GROMACS .gro file of C-alpha atoms in nm:
model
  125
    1UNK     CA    1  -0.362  -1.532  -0.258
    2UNK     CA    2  -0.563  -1.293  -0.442
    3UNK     CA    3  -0.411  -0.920  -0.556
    4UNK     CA    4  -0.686  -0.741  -0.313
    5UNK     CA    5  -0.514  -1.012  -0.034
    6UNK     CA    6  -0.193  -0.913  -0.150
    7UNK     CA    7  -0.216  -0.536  -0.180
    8UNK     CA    8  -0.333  -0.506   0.240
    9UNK     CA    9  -0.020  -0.729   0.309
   10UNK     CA   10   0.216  -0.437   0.173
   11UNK     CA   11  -0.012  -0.105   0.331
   12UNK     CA   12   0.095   0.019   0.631
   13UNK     CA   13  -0.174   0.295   0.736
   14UNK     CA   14  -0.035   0.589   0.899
   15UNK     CA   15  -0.210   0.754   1.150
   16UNK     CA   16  -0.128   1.133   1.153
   17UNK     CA   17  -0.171   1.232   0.794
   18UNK     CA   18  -0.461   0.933   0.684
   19UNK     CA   19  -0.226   0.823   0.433
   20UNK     CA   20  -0.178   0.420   0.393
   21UNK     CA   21   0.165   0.391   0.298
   22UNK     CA   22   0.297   0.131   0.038
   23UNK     CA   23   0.603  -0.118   0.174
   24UNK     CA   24   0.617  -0.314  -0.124
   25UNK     CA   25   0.854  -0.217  -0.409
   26UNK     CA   26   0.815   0.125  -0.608
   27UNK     CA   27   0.902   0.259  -0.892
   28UNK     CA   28   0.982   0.678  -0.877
   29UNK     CA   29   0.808   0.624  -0.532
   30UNK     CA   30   0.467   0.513  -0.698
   31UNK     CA   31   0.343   0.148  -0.563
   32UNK     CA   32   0.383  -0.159  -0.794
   33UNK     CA   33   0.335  -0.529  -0.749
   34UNK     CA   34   0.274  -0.848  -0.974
   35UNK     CA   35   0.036  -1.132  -0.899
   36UNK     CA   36   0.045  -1.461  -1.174
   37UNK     CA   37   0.261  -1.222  -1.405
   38UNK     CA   38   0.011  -0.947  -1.380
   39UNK     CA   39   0.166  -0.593  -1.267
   40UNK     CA   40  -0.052  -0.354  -1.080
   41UNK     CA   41   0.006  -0.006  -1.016
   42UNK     CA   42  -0.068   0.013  -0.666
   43UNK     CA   43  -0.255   0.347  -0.598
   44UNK     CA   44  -0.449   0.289  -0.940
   45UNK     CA   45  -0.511  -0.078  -0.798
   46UNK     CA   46  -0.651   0.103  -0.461
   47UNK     CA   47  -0.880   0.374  -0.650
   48UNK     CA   48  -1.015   0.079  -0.859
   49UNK     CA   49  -1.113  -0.157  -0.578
   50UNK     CA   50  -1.244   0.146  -0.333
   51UNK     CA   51  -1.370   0.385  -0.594
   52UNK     CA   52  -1.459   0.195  -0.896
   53UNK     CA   53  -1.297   0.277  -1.232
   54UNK     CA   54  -1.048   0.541  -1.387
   55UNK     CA   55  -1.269   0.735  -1.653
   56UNK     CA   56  -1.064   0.746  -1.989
   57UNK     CA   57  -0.811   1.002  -1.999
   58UNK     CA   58  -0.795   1.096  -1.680
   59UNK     CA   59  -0.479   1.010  -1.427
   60UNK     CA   60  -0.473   0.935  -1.052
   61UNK     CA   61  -0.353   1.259  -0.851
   62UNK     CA   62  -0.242   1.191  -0.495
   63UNK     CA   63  -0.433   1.503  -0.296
   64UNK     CA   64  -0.174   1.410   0.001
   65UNK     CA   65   0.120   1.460  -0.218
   66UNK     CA   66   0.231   1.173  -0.108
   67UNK     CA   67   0.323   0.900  -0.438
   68UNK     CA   68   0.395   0.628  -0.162
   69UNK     CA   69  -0.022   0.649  -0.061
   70UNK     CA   70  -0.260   0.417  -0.156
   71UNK     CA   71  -0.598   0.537   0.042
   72UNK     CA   72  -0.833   0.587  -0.166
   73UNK     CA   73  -1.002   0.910   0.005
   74UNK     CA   74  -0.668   1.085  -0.092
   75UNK     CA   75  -0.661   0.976  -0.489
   76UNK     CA   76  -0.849   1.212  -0.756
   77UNK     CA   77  -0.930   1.129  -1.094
   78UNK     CA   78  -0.815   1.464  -1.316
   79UNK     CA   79  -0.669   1.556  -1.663
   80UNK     CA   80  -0.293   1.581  -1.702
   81UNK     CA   81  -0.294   1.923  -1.691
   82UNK     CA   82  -0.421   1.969  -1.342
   83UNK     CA   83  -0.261   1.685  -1.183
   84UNK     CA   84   0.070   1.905  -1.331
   85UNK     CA   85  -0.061   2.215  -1.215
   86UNK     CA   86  -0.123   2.073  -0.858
   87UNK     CA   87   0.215   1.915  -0.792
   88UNK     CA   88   0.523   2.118  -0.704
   89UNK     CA   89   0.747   2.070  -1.026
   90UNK     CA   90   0.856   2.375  -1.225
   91UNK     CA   91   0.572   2.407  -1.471
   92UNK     CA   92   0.304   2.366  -1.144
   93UNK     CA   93   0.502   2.652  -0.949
   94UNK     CA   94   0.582   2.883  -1.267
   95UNK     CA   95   0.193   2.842  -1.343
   96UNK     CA   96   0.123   2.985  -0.968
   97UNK     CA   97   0.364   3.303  -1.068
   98UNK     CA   98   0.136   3.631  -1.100
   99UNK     CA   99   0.378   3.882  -1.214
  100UNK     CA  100   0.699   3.848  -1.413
  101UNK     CA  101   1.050   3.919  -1.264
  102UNK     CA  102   0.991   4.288  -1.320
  103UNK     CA  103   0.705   4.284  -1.116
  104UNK     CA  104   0.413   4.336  -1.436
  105UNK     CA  105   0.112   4.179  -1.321
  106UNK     CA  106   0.067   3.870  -1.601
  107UNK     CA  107  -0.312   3.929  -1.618
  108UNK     CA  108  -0.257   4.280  -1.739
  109UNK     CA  109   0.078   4.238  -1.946
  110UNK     CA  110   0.103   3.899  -2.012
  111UNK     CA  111   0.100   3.659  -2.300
  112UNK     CA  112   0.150   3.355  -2.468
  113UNK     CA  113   0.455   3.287  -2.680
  114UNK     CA  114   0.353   3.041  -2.990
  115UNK     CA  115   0.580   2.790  -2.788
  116UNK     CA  116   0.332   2.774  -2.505
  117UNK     CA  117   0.575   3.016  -2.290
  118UNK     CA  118   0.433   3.309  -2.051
  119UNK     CA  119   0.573   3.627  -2.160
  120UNK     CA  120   0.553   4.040  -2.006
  121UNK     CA  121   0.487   4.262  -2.293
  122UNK     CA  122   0.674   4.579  -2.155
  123UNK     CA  123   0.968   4.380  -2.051
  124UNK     CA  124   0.998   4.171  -2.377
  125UNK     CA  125   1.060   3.850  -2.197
   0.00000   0.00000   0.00000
């Protein structure tokens, strides 16, 4: 059997959202599978195959939000720092904050701490 054999025996498309879900085993909900002691990452694996190569430096983001999908239309090739900014952890949804707890607009009264931190000028925070 070869990997690209393989890798369709463990996708299971699904038709509302596009996405072509991974069955096989996962690790952190992210595809994975081994062929003749290889491992393959399986939505890497998919954007490979479909899409051709992963530039250097860049990582796979899943556009669905979905780690479990494999389709290729739905994987992006970007930097860290926007496949972070696009997901829904706490530095992605404290990025999409526009004012501070006090309600100062960050363009205006904002800045950047030497620790990488947003801060309000008028507030001191």
């Amino acid at each position: 059997m070869t990997p690209l054999k393989k890798f369709w025996s463990l996708v299971e498309p699904e038709p509302n959202s596009g996405c072509w879900l991974w069955m096989g085993t996962s690790n952190r909900g992210y595809g994975t599978f081994t062929m003749q002691g290889t491992r393959f990452i399986a939505h890497r694996f998919s954007y490979e195959q479909f899409q051709g190569p992963i530039p250097d430096g860049l990582q796979i983001d899943h556009l669905c939000q979905m780690p479990s999908c494999v389709n290729p239309r739905h994987l992006e090739p970007v930097t860290s720092k926007v496949n972070i900014l696009r997901g829904v952890g706490p530095t992605a949804e404290n990025a999409k904050k526009l004012t501070c707890p006090n309600g100062h607009v960050y363009s205006e009264y904002g800045f950047l701490r030497p620790t990488g931190y947003r801060a309000c000028r008028p507030c001191r925070v």
